[in-house]
Coordinates of C-alpha atoms and ligand atoms in Angstrom, one line a residue:
X230 CA 50.1 48.3 118.8
X231 CA 52.7 49.3 116.3
X232 CA 56.4 49.6 117.3
X233 CA 58.3 51.9 115.0
X234 CA 61.9 50.7 115.2
X235 CA 65.1 52.8 115.1
X236 CA 65.9 53.5 111.5
X237 CA 69.4 52.1 111.9
X238 CA 68.1 48.6 112.5
X239 CA 68.6 46.3 109.5
X240 CA 67.1 42.9 108.9
X241 CA 70.1 41.0 110.2
X242 CA 70.6 43.2 113.2
X243 CA 71.2 41.4 116.5
X244 CA 69.0 44.0 118.3
X245 CA 66.1 43.0 116.1
X246 CA 66.5 39.4 117.1
X247 CA 66.7 40.3 120.8
X248 CA 63.7 42.6 120.7
X249 CA 61.6 40.0 118.9
X250 CA 62.4 37.2 121.4
X251 CA 61.6 39.5 124.2
X252 CA 58.2 40.5 122.7
X253 CA 57.4 36.8 121.9
X254 CA 57.4 36.2 125.6
X255 CA 54.6 38.7 126.4
X256 CA 51.5 36.8 127.4
X257 CA 48.7 36.5 124.7
X258 CA 50.6 38.6 122.2
X259 CA 51.5 37.7 118.7
X260 CA 54.1 39.6 116.9
X261 CA 54.5 40.3 113.2
X262 CA 57.5 42.0 111.6
X263 CA 56.7 44.4 108.8
X264 CA 59.2 46.0 106.5
X265 CA 58.6 49.4 105.0
X266 CA 60.7 49.8 101.8
X267 CA 61.7 53.4 101.2
X268 CA 63.8 54.9 98.4
X269 CA 66.9 55.2 100.7
X270 CA 66.5 52.5 103.3
X271 CA 64.2 49.7 104.7
X272 CA 62.5 50.6 107.9
X273 CA 61.1 48.0 110.3
X274 CA 57.9 48.0 112.3
X275 CA 56.6 45.3 114.7
X276 CA 52.9 44.8 115.1
X277 CA 51.7 43.4 118.4
X278 CA 48.4 41.7 118.1
X279 CA 46.2 40.4 120.9
X280 CA 46.0 41.6 124.5
X281 CA 47.8 44.9 123.9
X282 CA 45.7 47.1 126.2
X283 CA 47.5 45.7 129.2
X284 CA 50.9 46.7 127.9
X285 CA 52.5 49.8 129.3
X286 CA 53.3 52.1 126.4
X287 CA 56.3 53.7 128.1
X288 CA 57.8 50.4 129.0
X289 CA 57.5 49.1 125.4
X290 CA 58.9 52.4 124.1
X291 CA 61.9 52.1 126.3
X292 CA 63.0 48.7 124.8
X293 CA 66.2 48.8 122.9
X294 CA 65.6 49.5 119.2
X295 CA 62.1 50.9 119.6
X296 CA 61.7 54.5 118.6
X297 CA 58.0 55.1 118.8
X298 CA 54.8 53.3 119.8
X299 CA 51.5 53.8 118.1
X300 CA 48.3 52.5 119.6
X301 CA 46.1 51.0 116.9
X302 CA 42.8 52.9 116.7
X303 CA 41.6 51.7 113.3
X304 CA 40.7 48.3 111.7
X305 CA 43.2 49.1 109.0
X306 CA 46.3 48.2 111.0
X307 CA 48.9 48.9 108.3
X308 CA 47.3 51.2 105.8
X309 CA 45.1 53.1 108.3
X310 CA 45.8 56.3 110.2
X311 CA 45.9 55.8 113.9
X312 CA 45.6 58.5 116.6
X313 CA 48.9 60.3 116.9
X314 CA 50.1 58.5 113.8
X315 CA 52.9 60.6 112.2
X316 CA 54.0 57.9 109.8
X317 CA 54.7 59.1 106.3
X318 CA 52.6 57.9 103.4
X319 CA 53.2 56.8 99.9
X320 CA 56.2 55.4 98.1
X321 CA 58.5 55.9 95.1
X322 CA 58.5 53.6 92.2
X323 CA 60.6 53.8 89.1
X324 CA 61.7 57.2 90.4
X325 CA 58.1 58.5 90.5
X326 CA 56.5 59.6 93.8
X327 CA 53.1 58.2 94.7
X328 CA 51.7 59.8 97.9
X329 CA 48.9 61.7 99.3
X330 CA 50.7 64.9 98.2
X331 CA 51.5 64.0 94.6
X332 CA 49.5 63.8 91.4
X333 CA 50.2 61.5 88.5
X334 CA 48.3 61.1 85.3
X335 CA 47.8 57.6 83.8
X336 CA 46.2 58.3 80.4
X337 CA 46.1 55.3 78.1
X338 CA 44.3 52.4 76.5
X339 CA 41.5 50.7 78.3
X340 CA 42.4 47.6 76.3
X341 CA 45.5 47.0 74.2
X342 CA 44.3 46.3 70.6
X343 CA 47.0 47.0 68.0
X344 CA 50.7 47.6 68.2
X345 CA 50.2 50.8 66.2
X346 CA 47.6 52.2 68.7
X347 CA 49.9 51.3 71.6
X348 CA 52.7 53.2 69.9
X349 CA 50.6 56.2 69.1
X350 CA 49.3 56.3 72.7
X351 CA 52.8 56.1 74.2
X352 CA 54.1 58.8 71.9
X353 CA 51.2 61.1 72.8
X354 CA 51.7 60.6 76.5
X355 CA 55.5 61.2 76.2
X356 CA 54.9 64.3 74.1
X357 CA 53.0 65.8 77.1
X358 CA 56.0 65.1 79.4
X359 CA 54.1 62.3 81.2
X360 CA 55.8 59.1 82.3
X361 CA 52.9 56.9 83.0
X362 CA 50.1 55.2 81.1
X363 CA 47.4 52.6 81.4
X364 CA 47.3 49.5 79.2
X365 CA 44.8 46.7 79.6
X366 CA 46.1 43.3 78.5
X367 CA 43.8 41.1 80.6
X368 CA 40.2 42.3 80.4
X369 CA 37.5 41.0 82.7
X370 CA 34.3 41.3 80.6
X371 CA 30.6 40.9 81.5
X372 CA 29.8 38.9 78.4
X373 CA 32.0 35.8 77.8
X374 CA 31.9 36.4 74.0
X375 CA 33.4 39.9 74.3
X376 CA 37.1 40.6 73.6
X377 CA 39.0 39.5 76.7
X378 CA 42.2 41.3 75.9
X379 CA 45.3 39.9 74.2
X380 CA 46.8 38.6 77.5
X381 CA 50.5 37.7 77.6
X382 CA 50.9 37.7 73.9
X383 CA 50.8 41.6 73.7
X384 CA 53.2 42.2 76.6
X385 CA 56.5 42.0 74.5
X386 CA 55.4 44.8 72.1
X387 CA 53.7 46.9 74.9
X388 CA 56.8 46.9 77.0
X389 CA 59.1 47.5 74.1
X390 CA 57.1 50.5 73.1
X391 CA 57.1 51.8 76.6
X392 CA 60.9 51.6 76.7
X393 CA 61.2 53.3 73.3
X394 CA 59.1 56.3 74.5
X395 CA 60.6 56.6 78.0
X396 CA 57.4 55.5 79.7
X397 CA 58.3 54.5 83.2
X398 CA 55.1 53.0 84.7
X399 CA 52.2 51.1 83.2
X400 CA 49.0 50.4 85.2
X401 CA 47.8 47.0 84.0
X402 CA 45.0 45.0 85.4
X403 CA 45.6 41.4 86.4
X404 CA 42.8 39.0 87.0
X405 CA 44.7 35.9 88.0
X406 CA 47.9 35.1 90.1
X407 CA 49.5 33.6 87.0
X408 CA 49.5 37.1 85.3
X409 CA 52.1 38.3 87.8
X410 CA 54.6 35.8 86.5
X411 CA 53.7 36.4 82.9
X412 CA 54.3 40.1 83.4
X413 CA 57.6 39.4 85.2
X414 CA 58.8 37.2 82.5
X415 CA 57.8 39.6 79.7
X416 CA 59.6 42.4 81.5
X417 CA 62.7 40.4 81.9
X418 CA 62.7 39.3 78.2
X419 CA 62.3 42.9 77.1
X420 CA 65.2 44.0 79.4
X421 CA 63.0 45.6 82.1
X422 CA 62.3 48.8 80.1
X423 CA 59.5 50.0 82.5
X424 CA 57.7 49.3 85.7
X425 CA 54.1 48.0 86.2
X426 CA 51.5 48.8 88.7
X427 CA 49.2 45.8 89.1
X428 CA 45.6 46.9 88.9
X429 CA 42.9 44.9 90.7
X430 CA 39.6 45.6 89.0
X431 CA 36.3 46.4 90.7
X432 CA 35.1 42.8 89.9
X433 CA 38.0 41.4 91.9
X434 CA 38.1 43.8 94.8
X435 CA 37.2 41.0 97.2
X436 CA 39.0 38.2 95.3
X437 CA 41.0 37.5 98.5
X438 CA 43.3 34.8 97.0
X439 CA 44.3 37.3 94.2
X440 CA 44.9 40.0 96.8
X441 CA 47.0 37.6 98.9
X442 CA 49.1 36.7 95.9
X443 CA 49.6 40.3 95.0
X444 CA 50.4 41.1 98.6
X445 CA 53.0 38.4 98.9
X446 CA 55.1 39.9 96.1
X447 CA 56.7 43.2 96.8
X448 CA 58.2 44.1 93.4
X449 CA 55.0 45.6 91.9
X450 CA 52.8 48.2 93.6
X451 CA 49.1 47.6 93.4
X452 CA 46.2 49.9 92.4
X453 CA 43.1 48.5 94.0
X454 CA 39.8 49.6 92.5
X455 CA 36.9 50.2 94.9
X456 CA 34.3 47.4 94.7
X457 CA 31.3 48.7 92.8
X458 CA 28.7 47.1 95.1
X459 CA 30.2 47.1 98.5
X460 CA 30.9 49.7 101.2
X461 CA 33.9 51.9 101.3
X462 CA 34.9 50.1 104.5
X463 CA 34.8 46.7 102.8
X464 CA 37.0 48.0 99.9
X465 CA 39.6 49.5 102.3
X466 CA 39.7 46.2 104.1
X467 CA 40.4 44.6 100.8
X468 CA 43.4 47.0 100.4
X469 CA 44.5 46.0 103.9
X470 CA 44.7 42.4 102.7
X471 CA 47.5 43.4 100.4
X472 CA 49.4 45.1 103.2
X473 CA 48.8 42.3 105.7
X474 CA 50.6 39.9 103.3
X475 CA 53.6 42.2 103.0
X476 CA 52.9 44.7 100.2
X477 CA 51.9 48.2 101.5
X478 CA 52.6 50.0 98.2
X479 CA 48.9 50.3 97.5
X480 CA 47.0 53.0 95.7
X481 CA 43.2 53.1 96.3
X482 CA 41.1 53.9 93.2
X483 CA 37.6 55.4 93.2
X484 CA 35.7 54.5 90.1
X485 CA 32.1 55.0 91.0
X486 CA 29.5 52.6 92.4
X487 CA 26.8 50.7 90.5
X488 CA 23.3 52.1 90.9
X489 CA 20.7 53.6 88.7
X490 CA 20.8 56.6 91.0
X491 CA 23.9 57.5 89.1
X492 CA 22.0 57.9 85.8
X493 CA 22.8 59.2 83.2
X494 CA 26.3 58.3 84.2
X495 CA 27.6 54.7 84.0
X496 CA 28.1 54.7 87.7
X497 CA 27.4 57.0 90.6
X498 CA 30.6 59.2 90.7
X499 CA 32.1 58.9 94.2
X500 CA 35.0 61.4 94.1
X501 CA 33.7 63.2 97.2
X502 CA 35.3 60.2 98.9
X503 CA 38.8 61.3 98.0
X504 CA 39.4 63.2 101.2
X505 CA 37.5 60.5 103.2
X506 CA 39.9 57.8 102.1
X507 CA 42.9 60.1 102.7
X508 CA 41.6 60.8 106.2
X509 CA 41.1 57.2 107.1
X510 CA 44.2 55.7 105.5
X511 CA 47.7 56.6 104.3
X512 CA 47.1 55.4 100.8
X513 CA 47.4 57.7 97.7
X514 CA 44.0 58.0 96.2
X515 CA 43.3 57.6 92.4
X516 CA 40.2 58.6 90.5
X517 CA 38.9 56.9 87.4
X518 CA 36.6 59.3 85.7
X519 CA 36.3 57.1 82.6
X520 CA 34.7 54.1 84.3
X521 CA 32.7 56.3 86.7
X522 CA 31.1 58.6 84.1
X523 CA 31.3 56.2 81.1
X524 CA 30.4 58.5 78.3
X525 CA 31.6 61.6 76.4
X526 CA 28.8 64.0 76.8
X527 CA 29.3 67.7 76.4
X528 CA 27.8 69.8 79.1
X529 CA 26.1 73.2 78.5
X530 CA 29.4 75.1 79.2
X531 CA 31.2 73.2 76.4
X532 CA 33.1 70.9 78.8
X533 CA 32.7 67.1 78.7
X534 CA 31.1 65.8 81.8
X535 CA 34.0 63.3 82.0
X536 CA 36.3 66.3 82.4
X537 CA 34.0 67.9 85.0
X538 CA 34.2 64.7 87.1
X539 CA 38.0 64.7 86.7
X540 CA 38.2 68.2 88.0
X541 CA 35.9 67.3 90.9
X542 CA 38.4 64.6 92.0
X543 CA 41.5 66.7 91.4
X544 CA 40.1 69.7 93.3
X545 CA 39.3 67.3 96.2
X546 CA 43.0 66.3 96.3
X547 CA 43.2 63.2 94.1
X548 CA 46.7 61.8 93.7
X549 CA 46.4 59.9 90.5
X550 CA 44.1 59.9 87.5
X551 CA 43.4 56.7 85.5
X552 CA 41.8 57.7 82.3
X553 CA 40.9 56.1 79.0
X554 CA 42.2 57.6 75.7
X555 CA 42.3 56.0 72.3
X556 CA 43.8 57.1 68.9
X557 CA 40.6 56.0 67.2
X558 CA 37.7 55.5 69.7
X559 CA 35.3 54.3 67.0
X560 CA 37.4 51.1 66.5
X561 CA 38.3 50.5 70.2
X562 CA 37.5 47.0 71.2
X563 CA 36.5 48.0 74.8
X564 CA 34.9 51.1 76.1
X565 CA 35.3 53.3 73.0
X566 CA 32.3 55.4 74.1
X567 CA 34.2 56.8 77.1
X568 CA 37.6 57.3 75.5
X569 CA 39.1 60.7 74.9
X570 CA 41.1 61.2 71.7
X571 CA 44.8 61.9 71.4
X572 CA 44.0 65.4 70.1
X573 CA 42.2 66.0 73.5
X574 CA 45.2 65.0 75.6
X575 CA 47.1 68.4 75.7
X576 CA 44.1 70.3 76.8
X577 CA 43.2 67.6 79.3
X578 CA 46.7 67.9 80.9
X579 CA 46.4 71.7 81.0
X580 CA 42.9 71.4 82.6
X581 CA 44.4 69.0 85.3
X582 CA 47.2 71.5 85.9
X583 CA 44.8 74.3 86.4
X584 CA 42.6 72.3 88.8
X585 CA 45.5 71.0 90.8
X586 CA 46.8 74.6 91.2
X587 CA 43.4 75.6 92.5
X588 CA 43.5 72.6 95.0
X589 CA 46.9 73.8 96.2
X590 CA 45.5 77.3 96.7
X591 CA 42.6 75.9 98.6
X592 CA 44.9 74.0 100.9
X593 CA 46.9 77.2 101.5
X594 CA 43.7 79.1 102.2
X595 CA 42.7 76.8 105.0
X596 CA 46.2 76.4 106.6
X597 CA 46.5 78.0 110.1
Ligands
PEP276 C1 39.5 49.2 83.8 O1 40.1 50.1 84.5 O2 39.9 48.9 82.7 C2 38.4 48.5 84.4 C3 37.9 47.4 83.9 O3 37.9 49.2 85.5 P1 36.9 48.6 86.6 O4 37.5 47.5 87.2 O5 36.8 49.8 87.5 O6 35.6 48.4 86.0
MN277 MN1 37.3 49.9 80.5

């Protein structure tokens, strides 16, 4: 059972103390306080766990400080949608809205290689009026002898470049808890020029200790990639780990699943799950066409199949696109074969705009 508290209640409020001590006395019930950080204020929710079916909803609702009561009807207690759940979804970060109604483009480098390429990428993104990018510093690779990313050493010039080009948010994969501190320190040393969304890669979707560490910090939102060989339910449960530790600023990313049934694509594209994830949870949903399709193949109609897949995700209501670009894909150290060029960025942005408009028209068509 979730108790949504009166929005005037603050962390040090006497009413919050009284309410919690009352609830602690309920038999076979454990309570957990959860803070929802909004752009204007911090809201409080209390989760009652245990024998809640015996509780009288009206009685709980009448307690001082309780505004609404939601019965939990899904395993995903915090991120899930429950029956009669009118809670809002999404969050704002660095002044940018991430929700099930917004759409943000994160075009950028799969892996940071040279300072020059980082600069060219940031300039191209900024020229399109975009404020977000992707930059891989820590790269989990299948082969131990492959380039593993520059790690912490590239962070100073990546963040400096972001600041210079007015880029507000960088999606950056972390593969170890220590990377959170490295990023924090590099941001501070650079004067906090931008924000970072911490990406959990598909190889780490069920790295529960990493999830717990990312969940314990609330400074950085997290983009969780769907696991490539597990069910959707298992991946959403992984997202719930982040929230259960305290960080509910989570974006869920579809990136295809590994099976030869997806041939000739790198993975089986799973963007039909965009509405399914939005239906089951309150998370914004991202698509990663680059790692799903994995190649630049031109279809019969003259459009790259990578772009067809992007359009499929956007027209299904995706809220974020994570996509590989590179100033010179032939020299990219990771995933050059799937990277779009900077010259292709303006038309890509226009294509997304057209497809998003079609999605909005579809929503209007089915309203009422
Ligand atoms: C990436 O986005 O750079 C990446 C490695 O993706 P995934 O974890 O989906 O393979
Ligand atoms: Mn990649």
